[in-house]
CSV table of C-alpha atoms in Angstrom, one decimal:
chain,number,residue,atom,x,y,z
A,1,UNK,CA,8.5,-17.4,8.0
A,2,UNK,CA,12.0,-18.9,8.3
A,3,UNK,CA,12.6,-21.6,5.5
A,4,UNK,CA,9.1,-20.7,3.8
A,5,UNK,CA,8.4,-19.6,0.3
A,6,UNK,CA,6.3,-16.1,-0.1
A,7,UNK,CA,5.0,-14.9,-3.3
A,8,UNK,CA,4.7,-11.3,-3.9
A,9,UNK,CA,2.8,-9.8,-6.7
A,10,UNK,CA,3.9,-6.2,-7.6
A,11,UNK,CA,7.3,-7.2,-7.0
A,12,UNK,CA,8.7,-4.3,-8.2
A,13,UNK,CA,6.6,-1.8,-6.3
A,14,UNK,CA,7.2,0.9,-3.4
A,15,UNK,CA,5.7,-1.3,-0.6
A,16,UNK,CA,7.1,-4.7,-2.0
A,17,UNK,CA,10.8,-3.4,-1.7
A,18,UNK,CA,10.4,-2.4,1.6
A,19,UNK,CA,8.8,-5.8,2.7
A,20,UNK,CA,12.1,-7.3,1.2
A,21,UNK,CA,14.2,-5.1,3.3
A,22,UNK,CA,12.2,-6.0,6.1
A,23,UNK,CA,12.4,-9.7,5.9
A,24,UNK,CA,16.1,-9.7,5.2
A,25,UNK,CA,16.5,-7.4,8.5
A,26,UNK,CA,14.7,-10.1,10.5
A,27,UNK,CA,17.6,-12.4,9.5
A,28,UNK,CA,15.1,-15.0,8.0
A,29,UNK,CA,16.0,-17.6,5.6
A,30,UNK,CA,12.9,-17.1,3.1
A,31,UNK,CA,12.8,-17.9,-0.8
A,32,UNK,CA,10.8,-14.9,-2.5
A,33,UNK,CA,9.0,-15.8,-5.8
A,34,UNK,CA,8.1,-12.2,-7.3
A,35,UNK,CA,5.8,-11.7,-10.3
A,36,UNK,CA,6.2,-8.6,-12.1
A,37,UNK,CA,5.3,-7.3,-15.8
A,38,UNK,CA,8.6,-5.2,-15.9
A,39,UNK,CA,12.2,-6.5,-17.2
A,40,UNK,CA,14.6,-6.4,-14.2
A,41,UNK,CA,17.9,-6.0,-15.1
A,42,UNK,CA,19.6,-6.7,-11.4
A,43,UNK,CA,18.1,-6.9,-8.2
A,44,UNK,CA,19.6,-5.5,-4.8
A,45,UNK,CA,21.6,-7.7,-2.7
A,46,UNK,CA,20.2,-9.6,0.2
A,47,UNK,CA,21.7,-11.5,2.7
A,48,UNK,CA,19.2,-13.7,3.8
A,49,UNK,CA,16.6,-14.0,0.9
A,50,UNK,CA,16.5,-16.3,-2.3
A,51,UNK,CA,14.9,-14.3,-4.9
A,52,UNK,CA,13.0,-16.1,-7.8
A,53,UNK,CA,11.4,-13.7,-10.4
A,54,UNK,CA,8.8,-14.6,-12.8
A,55,UNK,CA,7.8,-12.4,-15.3
A,56,UNK,CA,4.2,-12.7,-16.0
A,57,UNK,CA,0.8,-10.6,-16.6
A,58,UNK,CA,-1.7,-11.5,-13.5
A,59,UNK,CA,-4.3,-11.5,-16.2
A,60,UNK,CA,-2.9,-14.4,-17.6
A,61,UNK,CA,-4.8,-17.2,-15.7
A,62,UNK,CA,-3.1,-20.2,-16.9
A,63,UNK,CA,0.4,-18.5,-16.5
A,64,UNK,CA,-0.3,-17.7,-12.9
A,65,UNK,CA,-1.4,-21.1,-12.2
A,66,UNK,CA,1.4,-22.7,-13.5
A,67,UNK,CA,3.8,-20.4,-11.2
A,68,UNK,CA,2.0,-21.1,-8.3
A,69,UNK,CA,1.9,-25.1,-9.1
A,70,UNK,CA,5.9,-24.9,-9.8
A,71,UNK,CA,6.7,-22.8,-6.2
A,72,UNK,CA,3.7,-24.0,-4.1
A,73,UNK,CA,4.3,-20.8,-1.7
A,74,UNK,CA,3.4,-20.8,1.8
A,75,UNK,CA,2.4,-16.9,1.8
A,76,UNK,CA,0.8,-14.8,-0.9
A,77,UNK,CA,1.3,-11.1,-0.4
A,78,UNK,CA,-0.8,-9.7,-3.3
A,79,UNK,CA,0.4,-6.0,-3.7
A,80,UNK,CA,-0.3,-6.0,-7.4
A,81,UNK,CA,-2.7,-2.9,-8.2
A,82,UNK,CA,-3.2,0.4,-10.1
A,83,UNK,CA,-3.6,2.4,-6.8
A,84,UNK,CA,-4.2,5.7,-8.1
A,85,UNK,CA,-7.9,7.0,-7.5
A,86,UNK,CA,-7.0,9.8,-10.2
A,87,UNK,CA,-6.5,7.0,-12.7
A,88,UNK,CA,-9.2,5.2,-12.0
A,89,UNK,CA,-11.8,8.1,-13.1
A,90,UNK,CA,-9.5,8.6,-16.1
A,91,UNK,CA,-9.4,4.8,-16.8
A,92,UNK,CA,-12.2,3.0,-15.0
A,93,UNK,CA,-12.2,-0.2,-16.8
A,94,UNK,CA,-8.6,-0.6,-16.7
A,95,UNK,CA,-8.3,0.4,-13.1
A,96,UNK,CA,-11.2,-2.3,-12.0
A,97,UNK,CA,-10.0,-5.2,-14.2
A,98,UNK,CA,-6.5,-4.9,-12.8
A,99,UNK,CA,-7.4,-4.5,-9.2
A,100,UNK,CA,-10.2,-7.2,-9.3
A,101,UNK,CA,-9.6,-9.7,-12.3
A,102,UNK,CA,-5.8,-10.2,-11.4
A,103,UNK,CA,-7.0,-11.0,-7.8
A,104,UNK,CA,-9.5,-13.6,-8.8
A,105,UNK,CA,-7.1,-15.2,-11.3
A,106,UNK,CA,-4.8,-15.7,-8.4
A,107,UNK,CA,-7.1,-16.9,-5.8
A,108,UNK,CA,-8.5,-19.4,-8.7
A,109,UNK,CA,-5.3,-20.6,-9.0
A,110,UNK,CA,-4.7,-21.4,-5.0
A,111,UNK,CA,-8.1,-22.9,-5.0
A,112,UNK,CA,-7.7,-25.2,-8.2
A,113,UNK,CA,-4.3,-26.4,-6.9
A,114,UNK,CA,-5.7,-26.7,-3.1
A,115,UNK,CA,-2.4,-25.1,-1.8
A,116,UNK,CA,-2.3,-24.8,1.8
A,117,UNK,CA,-1.3,-21.0,1.9
A,118,UNK,CA,-2.4,-17.8,3.6
A,119,UNK,CA,-3.0,-15.0,1.2
A,120,UNK,CA,-2.8,-11.3,2.3
A,121,UNK,CA,-5.8,-9.4,0.4
A,122,UNK,CA,-4.4,-5.9,0.5
A,123,UNK,CA,-7.2,-3.3,0.5
A,124,UNK,CA,-7.7,0.5,0.9
A,125,UNK,CA,-9.0,3.2,3.3
A,126,UNK,CA,-11.1,4.6,0.0
A,127,UNK,CA,-13.6,1.8,0.6
A,128,UNK,CA,-15.1,4.0,3.2
A,129,UNK,CA,-16.1,6.7,1.1
A,130,UNK,CA,-17.2,10.0,2.5
A,131,UNK,CA,-18.2,9.7,6.5
A,132,UNK,CA,-19.6,12.0,8.7
A,133,UNK,CA,-16.8,13.4,11.6
A,134,UNK,CA,-18.9,11.9,14.1
A,135,UNK,CA,-18.2,8.2,12.9
A,136,UNK,CA,-14.4,9.0,13.1
A,137,UNK,CA,-12.1,7.3,13.7
A,138,UNK,CA,-13.4,4.5,11.4
A,139,UNK,CA,-13.2,1.1,12.6
A,140,UNK,CA,-13.8,-2.3,10.6
A,141,UNK,CA,-17.3,-2.3,11.2
A,142,UNK,CA,-18.1,1.0,9.7
A,143,UNK,CA,-20.2,0.4,6.4
A,144,UNK,CA,-18.3,0.4,3.0
A,145,UNK,CA,-19.6,3.5,0.5
A,146,UNK,CA,-17.1,3.5,-2.3
A,147,UNK,CA,-17.1,6.8,-4.4
A,148,UNK,CA,-14.5,6.0,-7.3
A,149,UNK,CA,-14.0,2.9,-9.7
A,150,UNK,CA,-10.8,2.4,-7.5
A,151,UNK,CA,-12.6,2.1,-4.2
A,152,UNK,CA,-15.4,0.1,-5.9
A,153,UNK,CA,-12.6,-2.6,-7.3
A,154,UNK,CA,-11.2,-2.7,-3.7
A,155,UNK,CA,-14.6,-3.1,-2.3
A,156,UNK,CA,-15.1,-6.0,-4.7
A,157,UNK,CA,-11.7,-7.6,-3.8
A,158,UNK,CA,-12.5,-7.6,-0.3
A,159,UNK,CA,-16.3,-9.5,-1.1
A,160,UNK,CA,-14.5,-11.8,-3.2
A,161,UNK,CA,-11.9,-12.7,-0.6
A,162,UNK,CA,-14.9,-13.4,1.7
A,163,UNK,CA,-16.4,-15.5,-0.8
A,164,UNK,CA,-13.4,-17.5,-1.2
A,165,UNK,CA,-13.0,-17.9,2.7
A,166,UNK,CA,-16.7,-18.8,3.4
A,167,UNK,CA,-17.2,-20.9,0.2
A,168,UNK,CA,-14.0,-22.6,-0.5
A,169,UNK,CA,-12.2,-22.6,2.7
A,170,UNK,CA,-9.3,-20.5,1.4
A,171,UNK,CA,-7.1,-18.7,4.3
A,172,UNK,CA,-7.2,-15.0,3.2
A,173,UNK,CA,-6.8,-12.2,5.9
A,174,UNK,CA,-7.6,-8.6,4.4
A,175,UNK,CA,-6.4,-5.3,4.8
A,176,UNK,CA,-8.0,-2.0,4.5
A,177,UNK,CA,-4.7,0.3,4.3
A,178,UNK,CA,-4.9,3.9,4.8
A,179,UNK,CA,-2.3,6.3,3.0
A,180,UNK,CA,0.9,5.2,3.3
A,181,UNK,CA,4.0,7.3,2.7
A,182,UNK,CA,7.8,7.1,2.7
A,183,UNK,CA,11.2,7.6,0.6
A,184,UNK,CA,11.1,6.3,-3.0
A,185,UNK,CA,7.5,6.7,-3.5
A,186,UNK,CA,6.4,8.3,-6.6
A,187,UNK,CA,5.7,11.6,-7.0
A,188,UNK,CA,2.3,11.4,-8.4
A,189,UNK,CA,1.5,10.7,-4.6
A,190,UNK,CA,0.7,13.8,-2.9
A,191,UNK,CA,3.2,13.8,0.1
A,192,UNK,CA,6.0,12.9,-2.4
A,193,UNK,CA,4.9,15.8,-4.5
A,194,UNK,CA,5.0,18.1,-1.8
A,195,UNK,CA,8.5,17.1,-0.5
A,196,UNK,CA,10.2,17.4,-4.2
A,197,UNK,CA,8.7,20.6,-4.3
A,198,UNK,CA,9.6,21.9,-0.8
A,199,UNK,CA,13.2,20.8,-1.8
A,200,UNK,CA,13.1,22.8,-5.1
A,201,UNK,CA,11.8,25.9,-3.1
A,202,UNK,CA,14.6,25.6,-0.3
A,203,UNK,CA,17.1,25.4,-3.5
A,204,UNK,CA,15.5,28.4,-4.8
A,205,UNK,CA,14.7,26.6,-8.1
A,206,UNK,CA,10.8,27.2,-7.8
A,207,UNK,CA,8.6,30.3,-6.3
A,208,UNK,CA,5.7,28.3,-5.3
A,209,UNK,CA,4.0,25.1,-4.8
A,210,UNK,CA,1.4,23.7,-7.1
A,211,UNK,CA,-1.2,22.0,-4.6
A,212,UNK,CA,-4.5,21.0,-4.7
A,213,UNK,CA,-7.3,21.5,-1.6
A,214,UNK,CA,-5.1,21.4,1.3
A,215,UNK,CA,-7.8,21.1,3.6
A,216,UNK,CA,-8.3,17.3,3.0
A,217,UNK,CA,-7.7,15.3,6.2
A,218,UNK,CA,-5.8,12.1,5.7
A,219,UNK,CA,-4.4,9.3,8.2
A,220,UNK,CA,-1.0,8.6,7.0
A,221,UNK,CA,1.3,6.1,8.0
A,222,UNK,CA,5.1,5.1,6.9
A,223,UNK,CA,5.5,2.3,5.0
A,224,UNK,CA,8.2,0.8,7.1
A,225,UNK,CA,5.3,0.5,9.5
A,226,UNK,CA,2.8,-0.9,6.9
A,227,UNK,CA,5.4,-3.9,6.2
A,228,UNK,CA,5.7,-4.9,9.8
A,229,UNK,CA,1.9,-4.9,9.7
A,230,UNK,CA,1.6,-7.3,6.7
A,231,UNK,CA,4.3,-9.5,8.0
A,232,UNK,CA,2.5,-10.0,11.2
A,233,UNK,CA,-1.1,-10.4,9.7
A,234,UNK,CA,0.3,-12.9,7.3
A,235,UNK,CA,2.2,-15.2,10.3
A,236,UNK,CA,-0.7,-14.2,13.0
A,237,UNK,CA,-3.9,-12.6,11.9
A,238,UNK,CA,-6.9,-14.5,11.8
A,239,UNK,CA,-8.3,-15.9,8.7
A,240,UNK,CA,-11.3,-14.3,7.1
A,241,UNK,CA,-10.6,-11.0,9.3
A,242,UNK,CA,-10.6,-7.6,7.8
A,243,UNK,CA,-7.9,-5.0,9.5
A,244,UNK,CA,-7.3,-1.3,9.3
A,245,UNK,CA,-3.8,-0.5,9.1
A,246,UNK,CA,-3.1,3.0,9.8
A,247,UNK,CA,-1.7,5.5,12.4
A,248,UNK,CA,-4.9,6.7,14.0
A,249,UNK,CA,-4.7,10.1,13.9
A,250,UNK,CA,-5.6,12.7,10.8
A,251,UNK,CA,-3.4,15.7,9.7
A,252,UNK,CA,-4.7,18.2,6.6
A,253,UNK,CA,-2.4,18.8,3.7
A,254,UNK,CA,-2.0,22.1,5.0
A,255,UNK,CA,-0.4,20.8,8.5
A,256,UNK,CA,1.8,18.6,6.3
A,257,UNK,CA,3.3,21.4,4.2
A,258,UNK,CA,3.7,23.3,7.8
A,259,UNK,CA,5.6,20.7,9.3
A,260,UNK,CA,7.7,20.4,6.3
A,261,UNK,CA,8.6,24.1,6.5
A,262,UNK,CA,9.6,23.5,9.8
A,263,UNK,CA,11.6,20.6,9.0
A,264,UNK,CA,13.5,22.7,6.3
A,265,UNK,CA,13.3,26.0,7.9
A,266,UNK,CA,11.2,27.7,5.4
A,267,UNK,CA,8.9,30.1,7.0
A,268,UNK,CA,6.9,31.4,4.1
A,269,UNK,CA,5.4,28.9,1.6
A,270,UNK,CA,3.9,30.5,-1.3
A,271,UNK,CA,1.1,28.1,-3.1
A,272,UNK,CA,-0.6,27.9,-6.3
A,273,UNK,CA,-3.8,26.2,-5.9
A,274,UNK,CA,-4.5,23.6,-9.0
A,275,UNK,CA,-7.7,22.0,-9.1
A,276,UNK,CA,-7.2,18.4,-10.0
A,277,UNK,CA,-9.9,16.7,-11.8
A,278,UNK,CA,-11.9,14.2,-9.6
A,279,UNK,CA,-15.5,13.9,-9.6
A,280,UNK,CA,-15.4,13.2,-5.9
A,281,UNK,CA,-13.1,13.0,-2.9
A,282,UNK,CA,-13.2,12.3,0.6
A,283,UNK,CA,-12.7,15.3,2.6
A,284,UNK,CA,-11.6,13.1,5.8
A,285,UNK,CA,-10.5,9.8,6.3
A,286,UNK,CA,-8.9,8.8,9.8
A,287,UNK,CA,-9.0,5.1,10.7
A,288,UNK,CA,-8.7,3.5,14.1
A,289,UNK,CA,-6.2,0.8,14.5
A,290,UNK,CA,-7.4,-1.0,17.9
A,291,UNK,CA,-8.5,-4.1,16.2
A,292,UNK,CA,-4.8,-5.0,14.6
A,293,UNK,CA,-3.2,-3.8,18.1
A,294,UNK,CA,-5.2,-6.2,19.9
A,295,UNK,CA,-5.1,-9.2,17.7
A,296,UNK,CA,-1.4,-9.4,16.7
A,297,UNK,CA,0.5,-6.9,18.9
A,298,UNK,CA,1.1,-4.1,15.9
A,299,UNK,CA,1.3,-0.3,16.4
A,300,UNK,CA,3.2,2.5,14.5
A,301,UNK,CA,6.6,2.9,15.4
A,302,UNK,CA,7.7,5.9,13.1
A,303,UNK,CA,6.5,9.3,13.8
A,304,UNK,CA,5.1,11.4,11.0
A,305,UNK,CA,7.8,14.0,11.3
A,306,UNK,CA,10.5,11.6,11.0
A,307,UNK,CA,8.8,10.1,8.0
A,308,UNK,CA,8.6,13.5,6.5
A,309,UNK,CA,12.4,13.9,7.3
A,310,UNK,CA,13.2,10.9,5.4
A,311,UNK,CA,11.3,11.6,2.5
A,312,UNK,CA,12.6,15.2,2.5
A,313,UNK,CA,16.2,13.8,2.6
A,314,UNK,CA,15.6,11.4,-0.3
A,315,UNK,CA,14.3,14.5,-2.6
A,316,UNK,CA,17.2,16.4,-1.4
A,317,UNK,CA,19.5,13.8,-2.8
A,318,UNK,CA,17.8,13.7,-5.9
A,319,UNK,CA,17.2,17.1,-7.5
């Protein structure tokens, strides 16, 4: 990506900040165009990145087209989304529009301007829905069965990507990204919530944890491995292809809590189970990363235990 222009939507989000750090650590001279609805007072200092921030709503199609016309990016990393499944059940219309319509506006701008750029369309493991254990780990050939408004929006985004690849010739690579975790993640996400509560427990500020169903199995991957995958797919992925981004192993939430307890040397964890309101939930999601390993030579570098250590340290410094 040296001397290239990368446009990033969802610029102020969790994944974007790690992607910027990743690029800066590679010492590549990259021009970044960040689109965000939030007002930014200041940015971190990057040695090798030139940052341009554009305040815009991705629902404003003409504004987005103007930004694309002005900067003419070589790559687009589309991270903007309402990524909470729980939120999508409460606000299904907003969730669907903010995950699908905004993406369509972006693609239309690229098509109308005939930009020779690559787009990375970030999807979700939620697209697979509820699956039987015998079909695990999930490969990219597994059928899609969305069971939430968020998952339905992500499937729609992927289908739109394929339409624009096949019908208009756009250069789009798609992901189905499994649960990613790391320091700085909002506490509305389960691992970050558990980590904060475990630190409070360790400090004697609470007596028990509030949890949901701890038997749920997820495939957790460090966000720093995720952004490495995104970089490789932007630069080496195959046009029109879909790639799982996952560790390739599953853990129950109860196992995650046990690992956190071992890291913090907490032998007894009192739990108060709270039933969170979701009409449907996937009991088990585990992916296969064989395709992305074979095609762009990516594989996870950070162990789950080290990820949890870093997340716990992050919260230890803040509570």
